[in-house]
Short mmCIF file of C-alpha atoms in Angstrom, two decimals:
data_model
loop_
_atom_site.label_atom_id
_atom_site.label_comp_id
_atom_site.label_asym_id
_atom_site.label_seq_id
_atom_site.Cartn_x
_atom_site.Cartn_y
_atom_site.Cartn_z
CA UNK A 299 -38.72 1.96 -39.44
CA UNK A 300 -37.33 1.72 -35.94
CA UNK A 301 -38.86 2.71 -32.58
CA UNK A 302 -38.10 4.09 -29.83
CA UNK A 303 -37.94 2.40 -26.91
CA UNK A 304 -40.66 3.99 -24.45
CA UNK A 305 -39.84 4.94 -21.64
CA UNK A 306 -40.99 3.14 -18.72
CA UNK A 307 -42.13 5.61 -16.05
CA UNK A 308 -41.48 9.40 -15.02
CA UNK A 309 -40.08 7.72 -12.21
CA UNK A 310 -37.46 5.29 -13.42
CA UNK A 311 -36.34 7.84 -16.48
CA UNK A 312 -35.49 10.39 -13.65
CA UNK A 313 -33.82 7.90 -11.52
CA UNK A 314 -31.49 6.66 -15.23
CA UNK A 315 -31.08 10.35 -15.66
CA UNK A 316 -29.32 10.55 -12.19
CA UNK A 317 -27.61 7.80 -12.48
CA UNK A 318 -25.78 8.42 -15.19
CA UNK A 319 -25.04 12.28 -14.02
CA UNK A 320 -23.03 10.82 -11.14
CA UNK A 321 -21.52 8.25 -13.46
CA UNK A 322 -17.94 8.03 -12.74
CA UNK A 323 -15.01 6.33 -14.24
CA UNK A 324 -13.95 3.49 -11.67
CA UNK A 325 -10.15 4.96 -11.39
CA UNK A 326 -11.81 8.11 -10.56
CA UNK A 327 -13.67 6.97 -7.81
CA UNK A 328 -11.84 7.68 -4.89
CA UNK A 329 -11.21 10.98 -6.23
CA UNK A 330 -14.70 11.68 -6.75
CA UNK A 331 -15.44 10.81 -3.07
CA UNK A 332 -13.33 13.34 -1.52
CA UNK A 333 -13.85 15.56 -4.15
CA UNK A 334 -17.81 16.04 -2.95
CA UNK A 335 -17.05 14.85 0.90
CA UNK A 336 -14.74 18.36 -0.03
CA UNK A 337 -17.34 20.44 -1.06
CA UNK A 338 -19.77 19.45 1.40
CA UNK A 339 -17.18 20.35 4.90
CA UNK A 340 -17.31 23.73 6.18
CA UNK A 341 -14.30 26.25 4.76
CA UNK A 342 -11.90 26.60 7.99
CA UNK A 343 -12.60 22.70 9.59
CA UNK A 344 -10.02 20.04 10.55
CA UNK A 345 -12.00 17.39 8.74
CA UNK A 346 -11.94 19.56 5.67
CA UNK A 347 -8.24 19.75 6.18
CA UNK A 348 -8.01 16.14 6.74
CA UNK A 349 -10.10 15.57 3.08
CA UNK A 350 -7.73 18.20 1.17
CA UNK A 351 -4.54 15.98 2.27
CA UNK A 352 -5.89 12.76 1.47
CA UNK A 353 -6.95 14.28 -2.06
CA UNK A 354 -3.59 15.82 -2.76
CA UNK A 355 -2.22 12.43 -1.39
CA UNK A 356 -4.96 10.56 -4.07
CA UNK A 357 -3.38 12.77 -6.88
CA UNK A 358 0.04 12.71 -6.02
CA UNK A 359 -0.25 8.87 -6.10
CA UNK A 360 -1.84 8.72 -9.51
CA UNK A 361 0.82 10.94 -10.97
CA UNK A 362 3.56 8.47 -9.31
CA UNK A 363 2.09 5.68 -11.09
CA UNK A 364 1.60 7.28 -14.18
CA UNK A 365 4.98 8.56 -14.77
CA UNK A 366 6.63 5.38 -13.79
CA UNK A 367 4.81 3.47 -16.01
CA UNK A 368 5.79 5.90 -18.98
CA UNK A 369 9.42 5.96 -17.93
CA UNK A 370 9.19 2.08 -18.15
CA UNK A 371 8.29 3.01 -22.04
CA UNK A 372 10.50 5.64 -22.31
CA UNK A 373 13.46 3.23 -21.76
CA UNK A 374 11.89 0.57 -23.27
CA UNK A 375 12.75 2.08 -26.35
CA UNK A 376 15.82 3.18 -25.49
CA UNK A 377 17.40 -0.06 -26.66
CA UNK A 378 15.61 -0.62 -30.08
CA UNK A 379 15.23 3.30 -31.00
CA UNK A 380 12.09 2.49 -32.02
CA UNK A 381 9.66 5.62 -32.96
CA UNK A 382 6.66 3.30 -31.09
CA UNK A 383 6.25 5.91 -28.21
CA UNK A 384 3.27 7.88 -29.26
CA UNK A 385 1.44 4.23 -30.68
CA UNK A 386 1.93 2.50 -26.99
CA UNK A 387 1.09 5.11 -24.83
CA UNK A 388 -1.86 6.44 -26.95
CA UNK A 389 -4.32 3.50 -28.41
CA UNK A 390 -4.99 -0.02 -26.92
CA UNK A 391 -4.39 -2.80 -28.88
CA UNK A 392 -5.62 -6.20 -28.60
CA UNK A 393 -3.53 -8.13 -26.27
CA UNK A 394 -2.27 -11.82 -27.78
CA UNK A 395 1.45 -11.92 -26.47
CA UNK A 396 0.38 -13.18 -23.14
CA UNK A 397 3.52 -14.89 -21.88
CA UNK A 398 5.29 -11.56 -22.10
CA UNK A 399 2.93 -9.38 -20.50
CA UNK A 400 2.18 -11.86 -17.42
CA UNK A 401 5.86 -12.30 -16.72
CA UNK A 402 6.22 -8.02 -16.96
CA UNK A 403 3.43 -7.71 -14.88
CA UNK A 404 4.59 -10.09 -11.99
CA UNK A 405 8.08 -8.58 -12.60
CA UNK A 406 6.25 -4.98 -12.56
CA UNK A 407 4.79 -6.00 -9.27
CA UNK A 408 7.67 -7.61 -7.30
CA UNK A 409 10.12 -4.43 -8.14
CA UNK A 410 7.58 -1.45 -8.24
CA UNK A 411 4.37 -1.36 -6.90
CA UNK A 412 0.92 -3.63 -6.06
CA UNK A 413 -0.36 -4.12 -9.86
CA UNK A 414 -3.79 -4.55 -8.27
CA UNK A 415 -4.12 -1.17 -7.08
CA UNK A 416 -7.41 0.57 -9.65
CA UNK A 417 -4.99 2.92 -11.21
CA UNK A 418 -2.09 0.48 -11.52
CA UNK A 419 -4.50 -1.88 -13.77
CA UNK A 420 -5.93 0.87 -16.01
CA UNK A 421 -2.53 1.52 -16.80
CA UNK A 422 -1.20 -1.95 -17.75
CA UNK A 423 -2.32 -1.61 -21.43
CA UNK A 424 0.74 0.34 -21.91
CA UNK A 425 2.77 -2.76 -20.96
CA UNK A 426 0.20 -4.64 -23.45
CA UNK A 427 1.30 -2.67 -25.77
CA UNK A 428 4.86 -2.75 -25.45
CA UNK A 429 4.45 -6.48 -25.50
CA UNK A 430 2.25 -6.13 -28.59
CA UNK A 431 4.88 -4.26 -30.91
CA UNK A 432 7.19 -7.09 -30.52
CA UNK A 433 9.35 -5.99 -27.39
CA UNK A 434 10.80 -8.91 -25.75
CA UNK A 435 9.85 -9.64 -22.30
CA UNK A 436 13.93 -9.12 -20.96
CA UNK A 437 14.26 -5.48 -22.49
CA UNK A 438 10.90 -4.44 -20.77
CA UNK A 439 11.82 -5.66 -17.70
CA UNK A 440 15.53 -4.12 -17.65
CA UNK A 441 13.29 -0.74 -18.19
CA UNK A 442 11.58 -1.87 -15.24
CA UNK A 443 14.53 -2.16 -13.20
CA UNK A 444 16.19 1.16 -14.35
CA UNK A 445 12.84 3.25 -13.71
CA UNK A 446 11.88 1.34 -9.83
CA UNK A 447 15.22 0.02 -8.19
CA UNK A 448 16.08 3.81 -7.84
CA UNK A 449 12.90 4.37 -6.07
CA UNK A 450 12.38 1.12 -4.33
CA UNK A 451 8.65 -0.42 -4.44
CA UNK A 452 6.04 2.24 -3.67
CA UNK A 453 3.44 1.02 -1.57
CA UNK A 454 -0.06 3.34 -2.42
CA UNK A 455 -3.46 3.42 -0.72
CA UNK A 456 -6.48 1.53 -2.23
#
């Protein structure tokens, strides 16, 4: 028979309680920020305005990063015809071809944006993954050329 775990005072439960109500994902902190600095500003105020761009700029950002990193997959598999898609950009797998994702990464990072930027890295398991399925290092990084030469490395807020 296995017990509970008792709690340890009224006091600590309620502080765990809040805690984990304002529990956010770390890519979603910045987000979150100006998301309740938002709701907090008065309707018609310049700071308010101020918070609303910076949010819309947050988002905009995100998007940017997400769809270039699924137009690197996208043309990833443009060479091999592979029917991969779905499997890369929807589970993580366990990452053991390291050579090939550190030299996509750095390439990643020289040609398209700062790979150390929050969203950037929760993203990267896509380029795990393409690594993962057997893609070869060169055929990645000619996606990666194709997708950011065109738009030249995007520089992003932290």
């Amino acid at each position: 028979m296995l017990n509970k775990p008792q709690p340890m005072s009224p006091l600590t439960d309620r502080l765990n309680a809040m805690l984990k109500r304002d529990a956010v994902a770390v890519v979603d902190v910045r987000e979150s920020i100006l998301s309740r600095r938002l709701a907090a500003l008065p309707v018609n105020s310049a700071e308010r305005a101020a918070v609303e761009s910076k949010l819309a700029n947050t988002i905009q950002q995100r998007n940017a990063i997400a769809g270039t990193i699924d137009l690197i997959a996208k043309k990833s598999f443009e060479v091999n015809r592979a029917n991969y898609y779905e499997l890369v950009t929807s589970q993580r797998m366990k990452l053991t071809q390291h050579d090939c994702y550190k030299s996509v990464t750095q390439h990643m990072h020289e040609k398209c944006f700062d790979i150390q930027n929050e969203y950037v890295l929760n993203k990267l398991w896509i380029v795990a993954n393409l690594c993962q399925i057997g893609l070869q290092d060169f055929i990645i990084k000619n996606a990666v050329n194709a997708v950011c030469e065109p738009l030249g490395r995007q520089t992003f807020e932290y």
